mmCIF file of C-alpha atoms in Angstrom:
data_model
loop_
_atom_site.group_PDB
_atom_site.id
_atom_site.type_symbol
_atom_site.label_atom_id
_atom_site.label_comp_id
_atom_site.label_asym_id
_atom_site.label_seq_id
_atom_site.Cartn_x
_atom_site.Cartn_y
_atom_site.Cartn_z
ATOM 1 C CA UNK A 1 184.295 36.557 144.826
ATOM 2 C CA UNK A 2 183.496 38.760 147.785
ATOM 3 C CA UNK A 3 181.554 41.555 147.736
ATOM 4 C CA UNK A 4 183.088 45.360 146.930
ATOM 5 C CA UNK A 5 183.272 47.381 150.499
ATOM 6 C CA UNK A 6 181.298 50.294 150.580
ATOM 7 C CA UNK A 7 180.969 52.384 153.673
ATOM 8 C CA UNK A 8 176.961 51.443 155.162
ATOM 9 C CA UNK A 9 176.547 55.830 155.302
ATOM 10 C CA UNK A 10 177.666 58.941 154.049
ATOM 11 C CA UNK A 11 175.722 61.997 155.058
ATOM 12 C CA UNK A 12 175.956 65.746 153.742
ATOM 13 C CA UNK A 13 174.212 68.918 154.022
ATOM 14 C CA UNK A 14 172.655 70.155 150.907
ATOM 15 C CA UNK A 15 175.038 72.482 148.385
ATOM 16 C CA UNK A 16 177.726 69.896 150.361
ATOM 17 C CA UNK A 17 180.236 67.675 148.538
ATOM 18 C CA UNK A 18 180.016 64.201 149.385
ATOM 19 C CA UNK A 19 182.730 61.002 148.558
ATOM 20 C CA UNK A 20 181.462 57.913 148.796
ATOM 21 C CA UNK A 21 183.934 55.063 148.304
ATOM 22 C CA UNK A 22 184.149 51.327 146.410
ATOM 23 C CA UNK A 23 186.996 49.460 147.411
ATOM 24 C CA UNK A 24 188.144 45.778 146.141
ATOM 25 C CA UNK A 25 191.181 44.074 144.875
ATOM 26 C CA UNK A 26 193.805 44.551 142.143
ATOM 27 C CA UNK A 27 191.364 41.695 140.479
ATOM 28 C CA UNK A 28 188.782 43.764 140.177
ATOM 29 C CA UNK A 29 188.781 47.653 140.942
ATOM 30 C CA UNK A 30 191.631 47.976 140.202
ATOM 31 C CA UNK A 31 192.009 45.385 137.708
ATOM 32 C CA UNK A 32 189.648 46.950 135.095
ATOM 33 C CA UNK A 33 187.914 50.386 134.347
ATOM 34 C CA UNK A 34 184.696 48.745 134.436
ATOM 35 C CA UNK A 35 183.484 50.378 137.562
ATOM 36 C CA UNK A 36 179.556 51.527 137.302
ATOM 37 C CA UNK A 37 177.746 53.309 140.358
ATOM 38 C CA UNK A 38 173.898 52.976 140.600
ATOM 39 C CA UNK A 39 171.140 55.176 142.802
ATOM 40 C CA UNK A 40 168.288 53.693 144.027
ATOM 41 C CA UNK A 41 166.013 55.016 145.593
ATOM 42 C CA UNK A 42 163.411 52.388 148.057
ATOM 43 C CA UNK A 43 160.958 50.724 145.786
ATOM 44 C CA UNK A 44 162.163 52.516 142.743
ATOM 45 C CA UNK A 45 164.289 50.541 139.912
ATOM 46 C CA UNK A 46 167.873 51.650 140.466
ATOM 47 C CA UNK A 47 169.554 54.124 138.292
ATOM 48 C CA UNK A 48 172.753 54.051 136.589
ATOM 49 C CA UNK A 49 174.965 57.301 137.614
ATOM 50 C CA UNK A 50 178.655 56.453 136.378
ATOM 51 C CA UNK A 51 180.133 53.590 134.091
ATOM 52 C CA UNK A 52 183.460 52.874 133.083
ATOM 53 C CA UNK A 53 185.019 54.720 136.218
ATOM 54 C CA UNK A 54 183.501 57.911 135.275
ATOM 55 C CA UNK A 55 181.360 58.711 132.275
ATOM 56 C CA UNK A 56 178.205 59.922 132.756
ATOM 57 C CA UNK A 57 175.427 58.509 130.628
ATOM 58 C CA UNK A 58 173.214 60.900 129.279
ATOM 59 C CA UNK A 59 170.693 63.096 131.432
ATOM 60 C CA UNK A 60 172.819 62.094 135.050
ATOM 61 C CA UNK A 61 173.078 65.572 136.463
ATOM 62 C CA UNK A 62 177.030 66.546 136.077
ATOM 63 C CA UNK A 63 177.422 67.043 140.048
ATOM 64 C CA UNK A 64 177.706 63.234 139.912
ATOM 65 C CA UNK A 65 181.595 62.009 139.308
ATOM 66 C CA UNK A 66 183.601 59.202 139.456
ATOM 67 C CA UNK A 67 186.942 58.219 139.876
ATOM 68 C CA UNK A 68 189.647 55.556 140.815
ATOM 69 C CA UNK A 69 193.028 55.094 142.138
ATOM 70 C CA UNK A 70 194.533 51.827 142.679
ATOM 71 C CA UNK A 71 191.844 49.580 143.927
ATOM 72 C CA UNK A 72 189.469 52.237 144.957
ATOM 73 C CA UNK A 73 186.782 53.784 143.171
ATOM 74 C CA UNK A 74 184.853 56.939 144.540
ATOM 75 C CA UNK A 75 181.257 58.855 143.377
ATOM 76 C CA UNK A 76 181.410 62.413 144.528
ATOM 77 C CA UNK A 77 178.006 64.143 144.431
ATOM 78 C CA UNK A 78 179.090 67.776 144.460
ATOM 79 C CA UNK A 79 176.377 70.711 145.929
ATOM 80 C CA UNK A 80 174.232 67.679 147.391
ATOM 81 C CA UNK A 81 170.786 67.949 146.680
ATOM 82 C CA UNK A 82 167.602 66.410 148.483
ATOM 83 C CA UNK A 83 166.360 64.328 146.144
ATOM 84 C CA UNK A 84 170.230 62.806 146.262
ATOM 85 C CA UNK A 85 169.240 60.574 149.159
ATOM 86 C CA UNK A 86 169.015 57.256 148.150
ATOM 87 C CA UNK A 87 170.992 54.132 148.371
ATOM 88 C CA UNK A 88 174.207 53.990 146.149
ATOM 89 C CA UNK A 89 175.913 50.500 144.937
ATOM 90 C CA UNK A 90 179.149 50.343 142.892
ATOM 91 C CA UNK A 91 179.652 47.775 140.432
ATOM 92 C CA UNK A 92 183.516 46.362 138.850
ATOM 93 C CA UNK A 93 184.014 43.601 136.550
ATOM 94 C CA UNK A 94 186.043 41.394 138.321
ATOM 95 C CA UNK A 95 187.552 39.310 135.256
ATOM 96 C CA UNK A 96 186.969 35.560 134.364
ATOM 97 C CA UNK A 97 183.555 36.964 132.617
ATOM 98 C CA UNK A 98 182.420 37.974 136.624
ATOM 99 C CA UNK A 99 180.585 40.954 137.821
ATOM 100 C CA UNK A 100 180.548 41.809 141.945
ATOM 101 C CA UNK A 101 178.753 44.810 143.397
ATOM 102 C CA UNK A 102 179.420 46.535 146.399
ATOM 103 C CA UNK A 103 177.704 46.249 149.553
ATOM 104 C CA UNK A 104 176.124 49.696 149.268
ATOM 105 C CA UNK A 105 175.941 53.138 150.922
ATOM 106 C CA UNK A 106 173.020 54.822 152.632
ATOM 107 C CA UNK A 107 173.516 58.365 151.498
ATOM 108 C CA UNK A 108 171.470 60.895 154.103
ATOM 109 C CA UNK A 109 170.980 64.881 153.326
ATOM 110 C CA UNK A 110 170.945 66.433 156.863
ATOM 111 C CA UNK B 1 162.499 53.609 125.236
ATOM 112 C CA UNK B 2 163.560 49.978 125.936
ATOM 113 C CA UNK B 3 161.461 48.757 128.777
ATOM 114 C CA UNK B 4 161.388 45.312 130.206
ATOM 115 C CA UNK B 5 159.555 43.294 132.821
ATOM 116 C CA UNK B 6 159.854 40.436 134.535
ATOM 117 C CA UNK B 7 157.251 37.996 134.775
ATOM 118 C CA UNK B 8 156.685 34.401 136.977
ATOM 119 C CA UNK B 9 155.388 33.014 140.521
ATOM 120 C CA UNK B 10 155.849 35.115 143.109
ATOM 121 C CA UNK B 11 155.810 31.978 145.852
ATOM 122 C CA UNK B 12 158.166 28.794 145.622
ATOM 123 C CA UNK B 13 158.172 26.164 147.593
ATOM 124 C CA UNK B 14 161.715 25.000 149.382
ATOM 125 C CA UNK B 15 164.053 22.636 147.124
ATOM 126 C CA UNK B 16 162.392 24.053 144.035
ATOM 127 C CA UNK B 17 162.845 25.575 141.161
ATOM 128 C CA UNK B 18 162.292 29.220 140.436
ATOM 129 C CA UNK B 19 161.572 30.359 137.097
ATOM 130 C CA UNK B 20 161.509 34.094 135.759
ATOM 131 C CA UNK B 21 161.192 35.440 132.406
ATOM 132 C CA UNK B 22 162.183 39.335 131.043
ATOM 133 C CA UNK B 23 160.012 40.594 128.308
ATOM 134 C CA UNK B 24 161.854 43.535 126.295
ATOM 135 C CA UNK B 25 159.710 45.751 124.702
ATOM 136 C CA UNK B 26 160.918 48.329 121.922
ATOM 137 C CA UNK B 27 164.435 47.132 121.292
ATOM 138 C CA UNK B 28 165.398 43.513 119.406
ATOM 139 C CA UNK B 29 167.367 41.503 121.754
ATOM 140 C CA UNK B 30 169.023 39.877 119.022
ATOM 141 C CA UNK B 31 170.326 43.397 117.701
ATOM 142 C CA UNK B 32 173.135 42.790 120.151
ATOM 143 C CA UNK B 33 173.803 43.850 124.331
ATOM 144 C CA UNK B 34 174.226 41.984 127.190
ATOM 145 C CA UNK B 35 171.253 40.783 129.227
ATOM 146 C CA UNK B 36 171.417 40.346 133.195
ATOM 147 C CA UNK B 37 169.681 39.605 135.900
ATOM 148 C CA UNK B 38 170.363 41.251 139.668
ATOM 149 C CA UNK B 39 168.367 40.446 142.644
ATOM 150 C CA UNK B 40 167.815 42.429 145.700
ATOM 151 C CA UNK B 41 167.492 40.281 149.406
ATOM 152 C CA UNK B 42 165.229 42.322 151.623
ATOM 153 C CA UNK B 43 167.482 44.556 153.515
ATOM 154 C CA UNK B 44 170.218 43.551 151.575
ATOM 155 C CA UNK B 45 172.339 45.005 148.252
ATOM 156 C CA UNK B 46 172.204 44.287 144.962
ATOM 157 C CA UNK B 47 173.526 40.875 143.596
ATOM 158 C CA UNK B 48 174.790 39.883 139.999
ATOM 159 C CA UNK B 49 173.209 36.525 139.030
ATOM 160 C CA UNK B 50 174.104 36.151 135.266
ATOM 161 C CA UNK B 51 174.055 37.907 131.935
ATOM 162 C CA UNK B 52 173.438 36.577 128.312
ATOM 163 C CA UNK B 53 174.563 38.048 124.857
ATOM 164 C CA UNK B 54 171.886 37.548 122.050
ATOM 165 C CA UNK B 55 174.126 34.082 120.921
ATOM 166 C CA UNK B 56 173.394 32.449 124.387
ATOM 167 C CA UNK B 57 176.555 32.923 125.594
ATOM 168 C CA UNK B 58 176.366 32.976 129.555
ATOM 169 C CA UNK B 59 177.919 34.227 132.751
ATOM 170 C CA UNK B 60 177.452 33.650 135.716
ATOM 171 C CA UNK B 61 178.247 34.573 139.175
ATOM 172 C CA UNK B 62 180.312 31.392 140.935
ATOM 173 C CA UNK B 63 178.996 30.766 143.810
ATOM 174 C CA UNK B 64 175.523 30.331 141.987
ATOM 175 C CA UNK B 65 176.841 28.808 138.440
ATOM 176 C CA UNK B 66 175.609 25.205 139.654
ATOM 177 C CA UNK B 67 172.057 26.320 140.047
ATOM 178 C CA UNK B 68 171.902 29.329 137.457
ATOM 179 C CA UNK B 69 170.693 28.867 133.806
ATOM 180 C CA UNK B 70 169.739 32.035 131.588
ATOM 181 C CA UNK B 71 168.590 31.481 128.448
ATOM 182 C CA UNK B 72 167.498 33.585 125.476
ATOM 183 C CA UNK B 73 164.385 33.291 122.746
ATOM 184 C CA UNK B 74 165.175 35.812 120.304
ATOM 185 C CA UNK B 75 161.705 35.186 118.458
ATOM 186 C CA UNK B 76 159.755 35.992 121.565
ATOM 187 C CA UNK B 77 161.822 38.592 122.336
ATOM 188 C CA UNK B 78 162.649 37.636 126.197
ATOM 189 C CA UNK B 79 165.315 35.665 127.996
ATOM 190 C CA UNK B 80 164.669 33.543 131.309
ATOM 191 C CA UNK B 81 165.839 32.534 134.455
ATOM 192 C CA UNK B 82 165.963 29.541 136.415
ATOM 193 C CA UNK B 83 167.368 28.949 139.812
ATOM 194 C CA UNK B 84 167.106 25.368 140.852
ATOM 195 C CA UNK B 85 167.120 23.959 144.931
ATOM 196 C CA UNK B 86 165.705 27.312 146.289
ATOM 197 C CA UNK B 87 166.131 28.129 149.812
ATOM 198 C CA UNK B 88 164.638 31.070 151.803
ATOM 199 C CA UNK B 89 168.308 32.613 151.429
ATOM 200 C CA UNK B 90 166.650 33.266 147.272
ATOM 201 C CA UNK B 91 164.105 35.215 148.311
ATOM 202 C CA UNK B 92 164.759 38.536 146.872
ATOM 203 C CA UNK B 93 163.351 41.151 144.561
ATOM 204 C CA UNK B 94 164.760 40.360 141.116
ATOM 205 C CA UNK B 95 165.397 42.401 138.350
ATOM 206 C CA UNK B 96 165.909 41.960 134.581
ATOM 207 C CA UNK B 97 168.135 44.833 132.861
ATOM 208 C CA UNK B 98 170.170 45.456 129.517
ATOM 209 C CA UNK B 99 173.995 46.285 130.057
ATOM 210 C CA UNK B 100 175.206 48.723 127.891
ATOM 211 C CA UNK B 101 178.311 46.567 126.816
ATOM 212 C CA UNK B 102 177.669 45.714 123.073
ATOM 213 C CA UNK B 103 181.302 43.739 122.060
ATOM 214 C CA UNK B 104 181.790 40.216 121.716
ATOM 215 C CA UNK B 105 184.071 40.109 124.854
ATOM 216 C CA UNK B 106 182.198 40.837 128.118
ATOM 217 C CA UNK B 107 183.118 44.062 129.325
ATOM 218 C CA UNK B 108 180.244 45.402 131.833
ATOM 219 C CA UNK B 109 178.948 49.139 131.030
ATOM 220 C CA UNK B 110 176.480 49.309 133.280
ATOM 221 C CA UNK B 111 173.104 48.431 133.220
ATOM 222 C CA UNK B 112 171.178 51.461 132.003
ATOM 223 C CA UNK B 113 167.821 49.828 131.799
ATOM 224 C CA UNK B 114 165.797 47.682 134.392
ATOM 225 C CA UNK B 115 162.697 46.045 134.873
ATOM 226 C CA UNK B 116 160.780 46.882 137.699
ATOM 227 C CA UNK B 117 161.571 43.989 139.777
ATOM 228 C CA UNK B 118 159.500 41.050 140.958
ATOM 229 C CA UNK B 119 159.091 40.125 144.745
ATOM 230 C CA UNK B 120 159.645 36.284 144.613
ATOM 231 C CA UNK B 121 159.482 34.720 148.249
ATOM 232 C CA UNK B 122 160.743 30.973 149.115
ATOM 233 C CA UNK B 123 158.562 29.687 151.559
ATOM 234 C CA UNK B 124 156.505 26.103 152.142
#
């Protein structure tokens, strides 16, 4: 099962909107609304943002979002904030009791 | 607060076997959830491994379901790893977390909480 495409960087300037995006197959993405987005920040444990396309568990800040059409999902960080950069990975079930990340985005407040 | 940590050698030798174990700490493993374990190449994203529900029932990710066994010991409260025929392509920071699914049908929810990730290198 390859690997979710995520694009390596997204950059914004703070109070900025940002859309980062997740896209895989019509076995996986868009297969299921099992998507989950993470941050992680270097030598920290990463952090679950979204699950399930686009709850929020609780204490997430609710500029974080999520979203899907077809195979794509997207996390929009809305009125980016500097403590925002970090590393972000999606997640999908991909059926067949299988689970496939993405390859992850580098997100940069200029 | 659930916490959890991995434990195990941080060095293993080439063609060996590595062995990790996850230690959960304020919250019964057998009172349900999905297990997993993700590891981390350096530089690299974030790769599934496997989960386990509190039965045993495993997953695993295909490319490494010949080499892959998690298990779970409800009465110590942890579940293991083992990754057999290592290779420098295993080394990799790996985690332990709990995914928030709780049904009898694997449906990931997310992992909501991780352990803070062990460095484990494959080199002779």
């Amino acid at each position: 099962q390859s690997a979710l495409t995520q694009p390596p960087s997204a950059s914004g300037s703070p109070g900025q909107p940002v859309t980062i995006s997740c896209t895989g197959t019509s076995s996986d993405v868009g297969g299921y609304n099992y998507v989950s987005w993470y941050q992680h920040h270097p030598g920290k444990v990463p952090k679950l943002m979204i699950y399930e396309v686009s709850k929020r568990p609780s204490g997430v800040p609710d500029r974080f979002s999520g979203s899907k059409s077809g195979n794509t999902a997207s996390l929009t960080v809305s009125g980016l904030q500097a403590e925002d950069e970090a590393d972000y990975y999606c997640s999908s079930y991909a059926g067949n009791n299988n689970l496939v990340f993405g390859g992850g985005t580098k997100l940069t407040v200029l | 607060q659930v916490q959890l940590q991995e434990s195990g050698p941080g060095l293993v030798k080439p063609s060996e076997t590595l062995s990790l174990t996850c230690t959960v700490s304020d919250y019964s493993i057998s009172s349900g959830y999905y297990w997993g374990w993700i590891r981390q190449p350096p530089g690299k994203g974030l790769e599934w491994i496997g989960s386990i529900y509190r039965s045993g029932t495993t997953f695993y990710k295909p490319s490494l379901k010949s080499r892959v066994t998690i298990s779970v010991d409800t009465s110590k409260n942890h579940f293991s790893l083992t990754l057999s025929s290592v290779t420098a392509a295993d080394t990799a920071v790996y985690y332990c977390a709990r995914d928030q699914d709780s049904g009898t049908s694997y449906r990931p929810k997310g992992f909501d909480y991780w352990g803070q990730g062990t460095l484990v290198t494959v080199s002779s």
